[in-house]
PDB file of C-alpha atoms in Angstrom:
ATOM      1  CA  UNK A   1      69.034  58.817 107.067  1.00  0.00           C
ATOM      2  CA  UNK A   2      65.594  57.990 108.435  1.00  0.00           C
ATOM      3  CA  UNK A   3      64.646  55.036 110.527  1.00  0.00           C
ATOM      4  CA  UNK A   4      61.565  52.836 110.201  1.00  0.00           C
ATOM      5  CA  UNK A   5      59.112  53.360 113.040  1.00  0.00           C
ATOM      6  CA  UNK A   6      59.832  49.908 114.560  1.00  0.00           C
ATOM      7  CA  UNK A   7      63.494  50.836 115.020  1.00  0.00           C
ATOM      8  CA  UNK A   8      63.027  54.195 116.807  1.00  0.00           C
ATOM      9  CA  UNK A   9      64.619  52.671 119.863  1.00  0.00           C
ATOM     10  CA  UNK A  10      67.934  53.090 117.962  1.00  0.00           C
ATOM     11  CA  UNK A  11      67.532  56.811 118.767  1.00  0.00           C
ATOM     12  CA  UNK A  12      69.329  56.396 122.124  1.00  0.00           C
ATOM     13  CA  UNK A  13      69.407  60.066 123.240  1.00  0.00           C
ATOM     14  CA  UNK A  14      67.567  63.305 122.392  1.00  0.00           C
ATOM     15  CA  UNK A  15      64.098  63.969 120.934  1.00  0.00           C
ATOM     16  CA  UNK A  16      63.190  62.536 117.536  1.00  0.00           C
ATOM     17  CA  UNK A  17      62.587  65.973 116.098  1.00  0.00           C
ATOM     18  CA  UNK A  18      65.865  67.432 117.258  1.00  0.00           C
ATOM     19  CA  UNK A  19      67.322  69.736 114.548  1.00  0.00           C
ATOM     20  CA  UNK A  20      70.779  68.129 114.691  1.00  0.00           C
ATOM     21  CA  UNK A  21      71.641  64.362 114.370  1.00  0.00           C
ATOM     22  CA  UNK A  22      74.626  62.540 115.553  1.00  0.00           C
ATOM     23  CA  UNK A  23      74.926  59.101 113.950  1.00  0.00           C
ATOM     24  CA  UNK A  24      77.447  56.584 115.271  1.00  0.00           C
ATOM     25  CA  UNK A  25      78.322  53.490 113.366  1.00  0.00           C
ATOM     26  CA  UNK A  26      79.608  50.905 115.811  1.00  0.00           C
ATOM     27  CA  UNK A  27      80.290  47.152 116.033  1.00  0.00           C
ATOM     28  CA  UNK A  28      79.587  45.499 119.407  1.00  0.00           C
ATOM     29  CA  UNK A  29      82.894  43.590 119.235  1.00  0.00           C
ATOM     30  CA  UNK A  30      85.031  46.552 118.234  1.00  0.00           C
ATOM     31  CA  UNK A  31      87.091  47.868 121.160  1.00  0.00           C
ATOM     32  CA  UNK A  32      87.169  51.369 119.824  1.00  0.00           C
ATOM     33  CA  UNK A  33      83.353  51.172 119.384  1.00  0.00           C
ATOM     34  CA  UNK A  34      83.140  50.180 123.118  1.00  0.00           C
ATOM     35  CA  UNK A  35      85.042  53.327 124.059  1.00  0.00           C
ATOM     36  CA  UNK A  36      82.879  55.547 121.942  1.00  0.00           C
ATOM     37  CA  UNK A  37      79.709  53.899 123.454  1.00  0.00           C
ATOM     38  CA  UNK A  38      80.993  54.582 126.986  1.00  0.00           C
ATOM     39  CA  UNK A  39      81.612  58.186 126.006  1.00  0.00           C
ATOM     40  CA  UNK A  40      78.035  58.452 124.569  1.00  0.00           C
ATOM     41  CA  UNK A  41      76.700  57.412 127.917  1.00  0.00           C
ATOM     42  CA  UNK A  42      78.952  59.341 130.248  1.00  0.00           C
ATOM     43  CA  UNK A  43      79.741  62.461 128.285  1.00  0.00           C
ATOM     44  CA  UNK A  44      77.277  63.041 125.375  1.00  0.00           C
ATOM     45  CA  UNK A  45      74.003  62.054 126.879  1.00  0.00           C
ATOM     46  CA  UNK A  46      74.321  64.433 129.780  1.00  0.00           C
ATOM     47  CA  UNK A  47      75.058  67.303 127.488  1.00  0.00           C
ATOM     48  CA  UNK A  48      71.993  66.688 125.314  1.00  0.00           C
ATOM     49  CA  UNK A  49      69.525  65.615 128.166  1.00  0.00           C
ATOM     50  CA  UNK A  50      66.559  67.748 128.617  1.00  0.00           C
ATOM     51  CA  UNK A  51      68.272  69.813 131.284  1.00  0.00           C
ATOM     52  CA  UNK A  52      71.617  69.719 129.576  1.00  0.00           C
ATOM     53  CA  UNK A  53      73.381  72.581 127.797  1.00  0.00           C
ATOM     54  CA  UNK A  54      72.168  71.234 124.429  1.00  0.00           C
ATOM     55  CA  UNK A  55      68.964  69.702 125.480  1.00  0.00           C
ATOM     56  CA  UNK A  56      66.294  69.356 122.609  1.00  0.00           C
ATOM     57  CA  UNK A  57      68.903  70.271 119.965  1.00  0.00           C
ATOM     58  CA  UNK A  58      70.678  66.937 119.170  1.00  0.00           C
ATOM     59  CA  UNK A  59      69.593  63.264 118.853  1.00  0.00           C
ATOM     60  CA  UNK A  60      71.907  60.400 118.802  1.00  0.00           C
ATOM     61  CA  UNK A  61      71.232  57.410 116.440  1.00  0.00           C
ATOM     62  CA  UNK A  62      72.943  53.987 116.979  1.00  0.00           C
ATOM     63  CA  UNK A  63      73.910  52.446 113.665  1.00  0.00           C
ATOM     64  CA  UNK A  64      74.586  48.821 113.473  1.00  0.00           C
ATOM     65  CA  UNK A  65      77.953  48.265 111.706  1.00  0.00           C
ATOM     66  CA  UNK A  66      78.208  44.506 111.335  1.00  0.00           C
ATOM     67  CA  UNK A  67      81.793  43.564 110.578  1.00  0.00           C
ATOM     68  CA  UNK A  68      81.544  40.161 108.790  1.00  0.00           C
ATOM     69  CA  UNK A  69      85.324  39.312 109.201  1.00  0.00           C
ATOM     70  CA  UNK A  70      84.401  38.731 112.894  1.00  0.00           C
ATOM     71  CA  UNK A  71      82.299  35.607 112.960  1.00  0.00           C
ATOM     72  CA  UNK A  72      80.065  36.582 115.862  1.00  0.00           C
ATOM     73  CA  UNK A  73      79.444  40.156 114.738  1.00  0.00           C
ATOM     74  CA  UNK A  74      76.158  39.140 112.962  1.00  0.00           C
ATOM     75  CA  UNK A  75      74.980  37.315 116.170  1.00  0.00           C
ATOM     76  CA  UNK A  76      75.584  40.119 118.601  1.00  0.00           C
ATOM     77  CA  UNK A  77      73.719  42.587 116.355  1.00  0.00           C
ATOM     78  CA  UNK A  78      70.797  40.085 116.028  1.00  0.00           C
ATOM     79  CA  UNK A  79      70.680  40.105 119.773  1.00  0.00           C
ATOM     80  CA  UNK A  80      70.616  43.864 120.097  1.00  0.00           C
ATOM     81  CA  UNK A  81      67.753  44.091 117.502  1.00  0.00           C
ATOM     82  CA  UNK A  82      65.824  41.337 119.369  1.00  0.00           C
ATOM     83  CA  UNK A  83      66.047  43.219 122.601  1.00  0.00           C
ATOM     84  CA  UNK A  84      65.021  46.382 120.714  1.00  0.00           C
ATOM     85  CA  UNK A  85      61.758  44.629 119.552  1.00  0.00           C
ATOM     86  CA  UNK A  86      60.929  43.066 122.856  1.00  0.00           C
ATOM     87  CA  UNK A  87      61.725  46.007 125.126  1.00  0.00           C
ATOM     88  CA  UNK A  88      62.691  49.189 123.118  1.00  0.00           C
ATOM     89  CA  UNK A  89      63.517  51.045 126.277  1.00  0.00           C
ATOM     90  CA  UNK A  90      66.186  48.473 127.146  1.00  0.00           C
ATOM     91  CA  UNK A  91      67.950  48.475 123.842  1.00  0.00           C
ATOM     92  CA  UNK A  92      70.623  50.921 124.928  1.00  0.00           C
ATOM     93  CA  UNK A  93      71.161  49.361 128.414  1.00  0.00           C
ATOM     94  CA  UNK A  94      71.593  45.968 126.741  1.00  0.00           C
ATOM     95  CA  UNK A  95      73.981  47.469 124.170  1.00  0.00           C
ATOM     96  CA  UNK A  96      76.105  48.886 126.914  1.00  0.00           C
ATOM     97  CA  UNK A  97      76.163  45.369 128.679  1.00  0.00           C
ATOM     98  CA  UNK A  98      77.204  43.875 125.369  1.00  0.00           C
ATOM     99  CA  UNK A  99      80.046  46.243 125.074  1.00  0.00           C
ATOM    100  CA  UNK A 100      81.132  45.489 128.589  1.00  0.00           C
ATOM    101  CA  UNK A 101      81.461  41.694 127.755  1.00  0.00           C
ATOM    102  CA  UNK A 102      82.526  42.016 124.158  1.00  0.00           C
ATOM    103  CA  UNK A 103      85.633  40.016 124.620  1.00  0.00           C
ATOM    104  CA  UNK A 104      83.538  36.953 125.225  1.00  0.00           C
ATOM    105  CA  UNK A 105      82.467  37.223 121.538  1.00  0.00           C
ATOM    106  CA  UNK A 106      85.888  37.922 120.053  1.00  0.00           C
ATOM    107  CA  UNK A 107      87.145  35.638 117.356  1.00  0.00           C
ATOM    108  CA  UNK A 108      89.015  33.008 119.529  1.00  0.00           C
ATOM    109  CA  UNK A 109      86.454  32.658 122.346  1.00  0.00           C
ATOM    110  CA  UNK A 110      83.562  32.582 119.835  1.00  0.00           C
ATOM    111  CA  UNK A 111      85.349  29.975 117.786  1.00  0.00           C
ATOM    112  CA  UNK A 112      84.769  27.416 120.470  1.00  0.00           C
ATOM    113  CA  UNK A 113      81.019  27.766 120.355  1.00  0.00           C
ATOM    114  CA  UNK A 114      78.430  26.926 117.632  1.00  0.00           C
ATOM    115  CA  UNK A 115      76.073  29.528 116.252  1.00  0.00           C
ATOM    116  CA  UNK A 116      73.300  28.119 118.356  1.00  0.00           C
ATOM    117  CA  UNK A 117      75.406  28.323 121.536  1.00  0.00           C
ATOM    118  CA  UNK A 118      76.333  31.934 120.828  1.00  0.00           C
ATOM    119  CA  UNK A 119      72.716  32.918 120.318  1.00  0.00           C
ATOM    120  CA  UNK A 120      71.675  31.154 123.532  1.00  0.00           C
ATOM    121  CA  UNK A 121      74.494  32.844 125.443  1.00  0.00           C
ATOM    122  CA  UNK A 122      73.264  36.170 124.090  1.00  0.00           C
ATOM    123  CA  UNK A 123      69.687  35.475 125.188  1.00  0.00           C
ATOM    124  CA  UNK A 124      70.981  34.680 128.657  1.00  0.00           C
ATOM    125  CA  UNK A 125      72.934  38.024 128.683  1.00  0.00           C
ATOM    126  CA  UNK A 126      69.586  39.841 127.887  1.00  0.00           C
ATOM    127  CA  UNK A 127      68.223  38.604 131.115  1.00  0.00           C
ATOM    128  CA  UNK A 128      70.594  41.009 132.910  1.00  0.00           C
ATOM    129  CA  UNK A 129      68.537  43.934 131.710  1.00  0.00           C
ATOM    130  CA  UNK A 130      65.123  42.256 130.979  1.00  0.00           C
ATOM    131  CA  UNK A 131      62.602  40.240 132.918  1.00  0.00           C
ATOM    132  CA  UNK A 132      62.679  36.507 132.677  1.00  0.00           C
ATOM    133  CA  UNK A 133      59.676  36.522 130.299  1.00  0.00           C
ATOM    134  CA  UNK A 134      61.252  39.215 128.059  1.00  0.00           C
ATOM    135  CA  UNK A 135      64.528  37.224 127.905  1.00  0.00           C
ATOM    136  CA  UNK A 136      62.514  34.204 126.868  1.00  0.00           C
ATOM    137  CA  UNK A 137      61.128  36.188 123.994  1.00  0.00           C
ATOM    138  CA  UNK A 138      64.476  37.346 122.920  1.00  0.00           C
ATOM    139  CA  UNK A 139      65.646  33.643 122.929  1.00  0.00           C
ATOM    140  CA  UNK A 140      62.723  32.884 120.654  1.00  0.00           C
ATOM    141  CA  UNK A 141      63.438  35.626 118.266  1.00  0.00           C
ATOM    142  CA  UNK A 142      67.025  34.263 117.913  1.00  0.00           C
ATOM    143  CA  UNK A 143      65.948  30.734 117.057  1.00  0.00           C
ATOM    144  CA  UNK A 144      66.389  29.420 113.504  1.00  0.00           C
ATOM    145  CA  UNK A 145      62.959  27.979 112.867  1.00  0.00           C
ATOM    146  CA  UNK A 146      61.779  29.007 109.463  1.00  0.00           C
ATOM    147  CA  UNK A 147      63.030  27.641 106.208  1.00  0.00           C
ATOM    148  CA  UNK A 148      66.404  26.085 106.066  1.00  0.00           C
ATOM    149  CA  UNK A 149      68.003  29.308 104.973  1.00  0.00           C
ATOM    150  CA  UNK A 150      65.495  31.713 106.306  1.00  0.00           C
ATOM    151  CA  UNK A 151      67.478  33.221 109.295  1.00  0.00           C
ATOM    152  CA  UNK A 152      65.921  34.376 112.511  1.00  0.00           C
ATOM    153  CA  UNK A 153      62.889  36.455 113.369  1.00  0.00           C
ATOM    154  CA  UNK A 154      65.049  39.605 113.280  1.00  0.00           C
ATOM    155  CA  UNK A 155      66.878  38.915 110.081  1.00  0.00           C
ATOM    156  CA  UNK A 156      64.887  41.588 108.193  1.00  0.00           C
ATOM    157  CA  UNK A 157      65.741  44.152 110.806  1.00  0.00           C
ATOM    158  CA  UNK A 158      69.391  43.154 110.504  1.00  0.00           C
ATOM    159  CA  UNK A 159      69.150  43.544 106.732  1.00  0.00           C
ATOM    160  CA  UNK A 160      67.584  47.067 107.172  1.00  0.00           C
ATOM    161  CA  UNK A 161      70.060  48.229 109.795  1.00  0.00           C
ATOM    162  CA  UNK A 162      73.136  46.686 108.377  1.00  0.00           C
ATOM    163  CA  UNK A 163      72.730  46.574 104.623  1.00  0.00           C
ATOM    164  CA  UNK A 164      71.400  50.210 104.412  1.00  0.00           C
ATOM    165  CA  UNK A 165      74.180  51.666 106.441  1.00  0.00           C
ATOM    166  CA  UNK A 166      76.644  49.763 104.382  1.00  0.00           C
ATOM    167  CA  UNK A 167      75.333  51.687 101.332  1.00  0.00           C
ATOM    168  CA  UNK A 168      75.160  54.794 103.320  1.00  0.00           C
ATOM    169  CA  UNK A 169      78.651  54.234 104.477  1.00  0.00           C
ATOM    170  CA  UNK A 170      79.965  53.881 100.863  1.00  0.00           C
ATOM    171  CA  UNK A 171      78.410  57.132  99.736  1.00  0.00           C
ATOM    172  CA  UNK A 172      79.957  58.899 102.797  1.00  0.00           C
ATOM    173  CA  UNK A 173      83.334  57.296 102.634  1.00  0.00           C
ATOM    174  CA  UNK A 174      82.959  55.322 105.799  1.00  0.00           C
ATOM    175  CA  UNK A 175      85.384  52.525 106.182  1.00  0.00           C
ATOM    176  CA  UNK A 176      86.146  51.977 109.832  1.00  0.00           C
ATOM    177  CA  UNK A 177      84.222  51.384 113.101  1.00  0.00           C
ATOM    178  CA  UNK A 178      83.503  53.501 114.858  1.00  0.00           C
ATOM    179  CA  UNK A 179      82.626  56.424 112.562  1.00  0.00           C
ATOM    180  CA  UNK A 180      80.510  59.430 113.564  1.00  0.00           C
ATOM    181  CA  UNK A 181      78.263  61.519 111.326  1.00  0.00           C
ATOM    182  CA  UNK A 182      77.035  64.963 112.103  1.00  0.00           C
ATOM    183  CA  UNK A 183      73.973  65.948 110.205  1.00  0.00           C
ATOM    184  CA  UNK A 184      74.743  63.450 107.611  1.00  0.00           C
ATOM    185  CA  UNK A 185      78.494  64.157 107.090  1.00  0.00           C
ATOM    186  CA  UNK A 186      81.429  62.385 108.437  1.00  0.00           C
ATOM    187  CA  UNK A 187      82.881  64.059 111.482  1.00  0.00           C
ATOM    188  CA  UNK A 188      86.459  62.839 111.072  1.00  0.00           C
ATOM    189  CA  UNK A 189      87.795  64.759 113.974  1.00  0.00           C
ATOM    190  CA  UNK A 190      85.791  62.729 116.534  1.00  0.00           C
ATOM    191  CA  UNK A 191      87.773  60.324 118.637  1.00  0.00           C
ATOM    192  CA  UNK A 192      86.651  57.346 120.635  1.00  0.00           C
ATOM    193  CA  UNK A 193      88.987  58.721 123.373  1.00  0.00           C
ATOM    194  CA  UNK A 194      87.089  61.976 123.774  1.00  0.00           C
ATOM    195  CA  UNK A 195      85.695  62.880 127.145  1.00  0.00           C
ATOM    196  CA  UNK A 196      83.207  65.564 128.270  1.00  0.00           C
ATOM    197  CA  UNK A 197      85.524  68.441 127.485  1.00  0.00           C
ATOM    198  CA  UNK A 198      86.041  67.493 123.896  1.00  0.00           C
ATOM    199  CA  UNK A 199      82.463  66.678 123.270  1.00  0.00           C
ATOM    200  CA  UNK A 200      81.255  69.931 124.755  1.00  0.00           C
ATOM    201  CA  UNK A 201      83.771  71.787 122.547  1.00  0.00           C
ATOM    202  CA  UNK A 202      82.490  69.820 119.559  1.00  0.00           C
ATOM    203  CA  UNK A 203      78.797  70.837 120.311  1.00  0.00           C
ATOM    204  CA  UNK A 204      79.867  74.330 120.901  1.00  0.00           C
ATOM    205  CA  UNK A 205      81.205  74.554 117.418  1.00  0.00           C
ATOM    206  CA  UNK A 206      78.437  72.437 115.645  1.00  0.00           C
ATOM    207  CA  UNK A 207      75.068  73.262 117.237  1.00  0.00           C
ATOM    208  CA  UNK A 208      73.773  76.222 115.332  1.00  0.00           C
ATOM    209  CA  UNK A 209      70.067  76.385 116.566  1.00  0.00           C
TER     210      UNK A 209
END
């Protein structure tokens, strides 16, 4: 599944023209998604880095998987997309930071905050990886300031990244987060508990060029 040019920052590793594609559908407030994200950073990225064993052969695409039964899921994904627009190179660092503090956005902690307060909190979190000016731009993108039901400045990106994968998920039988696809097909054997050894074995079996 292609990405619109403005969302190329969701390719978090590997060259855009890599022959193989690893899609991972994750929610920022899913504990298992957090484990997989950590593995992507510590195990997968080194293997597919330019000087890695599979350098140039695999790209990894982050797929926003909003889980609407968690009230703050929409807000955290909005924040990720706002950072992607303001500072594309910091999308993945911010995503990792979000996964680190995900418990602050779980159902019970988030229930004590309004939607506006959650968005403000996320904008402040963005300042841990962005400049002060960039964080201010993220805050601006997360404000509700159009029509009474018009959403934020990144609502359209959220529709693209979330609604499209939902359809994509259906046709591929994706029901849980996280889910990994290899070249468009569900890789059901992938586990969020995998380390470098398991990922290296996976690539050894899957990379054919």
